[in-house]
Structures are given as structure tokens and as C-alpha cells.
Tab-separated table of C-alpha atoms in Angstrom:
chain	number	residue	atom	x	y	z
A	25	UNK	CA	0.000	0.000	0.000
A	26	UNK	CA	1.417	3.324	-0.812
A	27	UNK	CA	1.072	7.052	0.526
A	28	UNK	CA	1.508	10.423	-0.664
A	29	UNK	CA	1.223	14.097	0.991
A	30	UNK	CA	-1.269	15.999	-0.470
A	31	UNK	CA	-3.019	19.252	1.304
A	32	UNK	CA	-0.528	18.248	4.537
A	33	UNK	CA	-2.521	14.804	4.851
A	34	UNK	CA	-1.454	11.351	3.467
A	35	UNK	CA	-3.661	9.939	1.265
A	36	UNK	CA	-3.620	6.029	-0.277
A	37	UNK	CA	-2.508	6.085	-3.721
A	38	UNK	CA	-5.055	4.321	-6.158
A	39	UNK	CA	-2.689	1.647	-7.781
A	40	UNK	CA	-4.240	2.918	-11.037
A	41	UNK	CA	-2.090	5.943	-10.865
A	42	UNK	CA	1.226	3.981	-11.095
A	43	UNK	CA	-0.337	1.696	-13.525
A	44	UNK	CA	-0.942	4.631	-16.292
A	45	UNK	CA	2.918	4.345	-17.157
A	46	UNK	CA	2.032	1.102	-18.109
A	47	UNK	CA	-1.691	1.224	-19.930
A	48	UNK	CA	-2.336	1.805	-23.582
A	49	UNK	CA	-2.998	5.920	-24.986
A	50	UNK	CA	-6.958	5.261	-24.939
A	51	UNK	CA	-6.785	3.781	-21.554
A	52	UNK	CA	-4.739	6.636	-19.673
A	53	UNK	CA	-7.000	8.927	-21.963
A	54	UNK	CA	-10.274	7.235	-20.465
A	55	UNK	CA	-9.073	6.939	-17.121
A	56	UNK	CA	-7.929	10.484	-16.948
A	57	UNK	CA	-11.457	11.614	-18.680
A	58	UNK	CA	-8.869	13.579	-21.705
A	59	UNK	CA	-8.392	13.715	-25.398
A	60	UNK	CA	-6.102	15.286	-28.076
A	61	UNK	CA	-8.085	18.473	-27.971
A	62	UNK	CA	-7.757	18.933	-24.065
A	63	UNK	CA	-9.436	19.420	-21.048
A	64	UNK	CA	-12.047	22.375	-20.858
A	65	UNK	CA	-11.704	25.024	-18.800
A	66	UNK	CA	-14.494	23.672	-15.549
A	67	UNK	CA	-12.764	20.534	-15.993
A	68	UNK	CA	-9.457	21.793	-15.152
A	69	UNK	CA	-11.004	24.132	-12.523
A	70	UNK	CA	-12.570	20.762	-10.513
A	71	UNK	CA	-9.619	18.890	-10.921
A	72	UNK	CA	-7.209	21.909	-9.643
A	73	UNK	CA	-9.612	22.011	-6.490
A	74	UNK	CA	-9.856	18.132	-6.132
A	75	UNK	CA	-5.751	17.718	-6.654
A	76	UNK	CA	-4.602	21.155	-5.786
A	77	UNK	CA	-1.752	23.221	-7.453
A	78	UNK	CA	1.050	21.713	-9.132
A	79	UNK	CA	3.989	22.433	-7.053
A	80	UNK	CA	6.390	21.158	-4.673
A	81	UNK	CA	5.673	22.249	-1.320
A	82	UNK	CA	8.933	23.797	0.588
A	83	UNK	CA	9.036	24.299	4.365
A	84	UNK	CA	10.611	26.729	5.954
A	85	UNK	CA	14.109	26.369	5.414
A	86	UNK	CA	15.674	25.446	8.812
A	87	UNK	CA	18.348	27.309	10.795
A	88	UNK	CA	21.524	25.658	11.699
A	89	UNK	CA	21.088	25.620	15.034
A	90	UNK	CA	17.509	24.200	14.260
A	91	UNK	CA	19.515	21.354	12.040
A	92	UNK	CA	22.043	20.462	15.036
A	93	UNK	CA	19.392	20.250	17.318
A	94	UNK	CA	17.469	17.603	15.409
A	95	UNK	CA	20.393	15.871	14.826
A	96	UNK	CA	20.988	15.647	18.774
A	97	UNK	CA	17.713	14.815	19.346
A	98	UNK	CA	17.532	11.602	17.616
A	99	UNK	CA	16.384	8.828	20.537
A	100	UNK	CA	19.638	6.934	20.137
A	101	UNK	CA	21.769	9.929	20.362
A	102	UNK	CA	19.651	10.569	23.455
A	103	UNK	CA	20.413	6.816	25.051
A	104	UNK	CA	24.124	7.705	24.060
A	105	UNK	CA	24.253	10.949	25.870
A	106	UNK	CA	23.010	9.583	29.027
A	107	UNK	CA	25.254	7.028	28.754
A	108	UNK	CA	28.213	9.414	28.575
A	109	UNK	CA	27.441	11.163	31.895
A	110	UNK	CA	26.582	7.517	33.205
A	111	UNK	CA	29.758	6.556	32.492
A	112	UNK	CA	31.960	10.006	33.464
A	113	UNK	CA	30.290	9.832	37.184
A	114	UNK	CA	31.079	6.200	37.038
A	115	UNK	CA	34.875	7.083	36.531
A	116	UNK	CA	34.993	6.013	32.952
A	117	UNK	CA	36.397	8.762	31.400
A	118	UNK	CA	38.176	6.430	27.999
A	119	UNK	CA	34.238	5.335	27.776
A	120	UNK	CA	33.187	8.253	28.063
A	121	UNK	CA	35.228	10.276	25.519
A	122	UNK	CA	34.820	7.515	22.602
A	123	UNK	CA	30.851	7.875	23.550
A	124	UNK	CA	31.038	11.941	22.824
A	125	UNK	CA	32.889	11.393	19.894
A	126	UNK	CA	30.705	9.242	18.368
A	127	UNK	CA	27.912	11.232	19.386
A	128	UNK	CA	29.638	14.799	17.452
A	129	UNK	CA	30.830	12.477	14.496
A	130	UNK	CA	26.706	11.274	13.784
A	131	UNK	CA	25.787	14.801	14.282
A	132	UNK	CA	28.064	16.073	11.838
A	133	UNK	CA	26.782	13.270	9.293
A	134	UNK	CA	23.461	14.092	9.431
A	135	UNK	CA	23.914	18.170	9.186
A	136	UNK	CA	25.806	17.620	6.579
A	137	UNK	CA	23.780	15.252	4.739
A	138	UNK	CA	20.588	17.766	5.876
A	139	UNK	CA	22.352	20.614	4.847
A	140	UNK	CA	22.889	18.915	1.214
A	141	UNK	CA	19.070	17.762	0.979
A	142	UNK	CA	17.961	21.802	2.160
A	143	UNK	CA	20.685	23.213	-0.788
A	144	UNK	CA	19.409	20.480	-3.130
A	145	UNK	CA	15.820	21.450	-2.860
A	146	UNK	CA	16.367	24.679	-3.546
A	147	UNK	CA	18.543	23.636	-7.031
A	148	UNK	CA	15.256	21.993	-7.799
A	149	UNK	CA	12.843	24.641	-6.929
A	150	UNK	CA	14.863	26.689	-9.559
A	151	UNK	CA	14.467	23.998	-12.454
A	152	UNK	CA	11.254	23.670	-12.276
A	153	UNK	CA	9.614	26.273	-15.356
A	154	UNK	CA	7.344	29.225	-14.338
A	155	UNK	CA	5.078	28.582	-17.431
A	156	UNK	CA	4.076	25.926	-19.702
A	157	UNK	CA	2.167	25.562	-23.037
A	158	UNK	CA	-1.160	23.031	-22.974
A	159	UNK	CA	-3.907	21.843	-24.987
A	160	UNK	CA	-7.192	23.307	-23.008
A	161	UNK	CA	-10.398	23.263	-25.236
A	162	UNK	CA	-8.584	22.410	-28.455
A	163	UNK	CA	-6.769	25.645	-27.882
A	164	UNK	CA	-3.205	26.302	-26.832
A	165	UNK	CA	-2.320	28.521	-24.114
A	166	UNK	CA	0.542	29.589	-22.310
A	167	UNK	CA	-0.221	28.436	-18.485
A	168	UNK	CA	1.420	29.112	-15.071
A	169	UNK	CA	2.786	25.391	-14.362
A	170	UNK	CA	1.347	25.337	-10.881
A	171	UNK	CA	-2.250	25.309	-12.496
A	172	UNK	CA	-1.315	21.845	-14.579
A	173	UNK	CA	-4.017	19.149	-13.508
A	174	UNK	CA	-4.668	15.298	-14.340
A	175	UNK	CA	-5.450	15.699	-17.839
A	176	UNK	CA	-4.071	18.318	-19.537
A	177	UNK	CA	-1.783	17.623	-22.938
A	178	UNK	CA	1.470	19.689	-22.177
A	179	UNK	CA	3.460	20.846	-25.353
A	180	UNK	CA	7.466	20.615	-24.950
A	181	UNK	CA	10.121	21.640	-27.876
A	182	UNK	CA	13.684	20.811	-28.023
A	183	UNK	CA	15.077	23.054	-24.768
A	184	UNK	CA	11.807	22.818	-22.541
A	185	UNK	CA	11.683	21.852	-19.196
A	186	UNK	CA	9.348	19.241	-18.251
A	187	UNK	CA	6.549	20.638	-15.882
A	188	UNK	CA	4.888	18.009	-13.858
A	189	UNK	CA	4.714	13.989	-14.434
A	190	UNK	CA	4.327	13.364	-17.749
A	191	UNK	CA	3.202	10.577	-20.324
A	192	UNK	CA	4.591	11.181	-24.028
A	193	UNK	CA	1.658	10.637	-26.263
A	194	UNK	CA	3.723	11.718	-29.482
A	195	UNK	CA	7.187	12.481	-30.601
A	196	UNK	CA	9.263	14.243	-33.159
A	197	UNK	CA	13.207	13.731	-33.707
């Protein structure tokens, strides 16, 4: 069974969703209630309140004292801290170095490796193209890419970026 986020809740995936990759044109076309000629306009309008906008949603990007913190406050990291002063009143001081250092080298790790995720987000948030062109009502229109829905025919050239997830339904070389 699989989950996604949608609206801040999780929500089961219908295995039909995954399965479109998969199906033949007039299937995906059928399922997806589409054509050549596009979506109409209250179509698109039900589907972007039923599905939402067509973005990735970034939280607020953390400080890095927020990032060391949740690093430290991992339960094991916890267990290992208390076993550190266990271990210094207990006159263990060998133990009880090792223990810290291990404890400083996971933090590090993990900031690093959350600092890389943060910086790689916002790479992505910059690829990702302000406008596309679709097929809506056998017309073609120039459309902010957050207002994409289930549905629509996107037009790409040589050069574009792709929008949203995508199934090719023709190609030119």
C-alpha cells in the first residue's frame, strides 16, 4: 500500500495511478477523462480544487542551530548521551570520551547530509519552469505550471523543461 502528501494529509494512492505508465494511450486517456483536444476550462477548474496546485511544497528552510538540534535529538543519540554522563560519574572517562565522539561524528553526518538535501531542494525549486504551453479546449495557451491538472496535454520543444509527471503521447526527432 502506498502514501503520498497531499493538502498536509497522506492519502492512499489508487494503484491505477502507477499503472498509467504502463496502460495503452486510450486507456490513460479514459481513465484520466482527456483527449487530443484537451481538457475544458471547468474541468481543469474541478480537478485543480480536487488535486490542488502543481507544485512542490517547501518548508521553511531550517536554521543551523535548528539542524544540530534535530540531529541531537535523535532517541539513540539521546540513550548515548546519558550514557556518557553515566559513564563520566562512574569514573569512565576512555568510555566516556569515545561515547562523545561518536555522538559529534553522527551529528556532523546528518547536518551535513541535511544541509545537502535543504541546498538540493532549492537547485530543484529553480528547475522547475514558471510557465508551460497546454492543450485546453482544443486551444493552446501559455499556463502558469502550478495550475497543470490530471489531464491536460502539455506541449514541450527541443530546450523545454518538463513541468509536472508526464506521459509522451507523441514524438518528433
Amino acid at each position: 500500500m502506498k502514501f503520498k502528501k497531499q493538502k498536509g494529509r497522506l492519502i492512499k494512492i489508487n494503484s491505477d495511478e502507477h499503472e498509467l505508465a504502463f496502460t495503452s494511450l486510450s486507456e490513460v486517456s479514459e481513465k484520466l477523462d482527456t483527449s487530443p483536444s484537451g481538457i475544458d476550462e471547468k474541468t481543469a477548474n474541478q480537478r485543480q480544487s480536487q488535486y490542488g496546485e502543481n507544485k512542490i511544497e517547501y518548508k521553511k528552510k531550517n536554521t543551523l542551530l535548528r539542524m544540530i538540534l534535530h540531529q541531537l535529538s535523535n532517541f539513540m543519540i539521546l540513550i548515548l548521551i546519558v550514557v556518557a554522563i553515566v559513564s563520566r560519574f562512574l569514573g569512565g572517562i576512555t568510555d566516556t570520551v569515545i561515547i562523545l565522539i561518536i555522538i559529534i561524528v553522527n551529528a556532523v553526518i546528518g547536518f551535513v547530509q541535511e544541509y545537502r538535501a535543504e541546498k538540493a531542494m532549492e537547485v530543484l525549486k529553480d528547475i522547475i519552469p514558471d510557465e508551460t504551453r497546454v492543450v485546453r479546449a482544443v486551444k493552446t495557451i501559455a499556463l502558469a505550471t502550478a495550475k497543470l491538472v490530471p489531464g491536460d496535454e502539455v506541449l514541450l520543444e527541443a530546450g523545454n523543461r518538463i513541468p509536472a509527471d508526464v506521459r509522451f503521447i507523441e514524438t518528433h526527432q
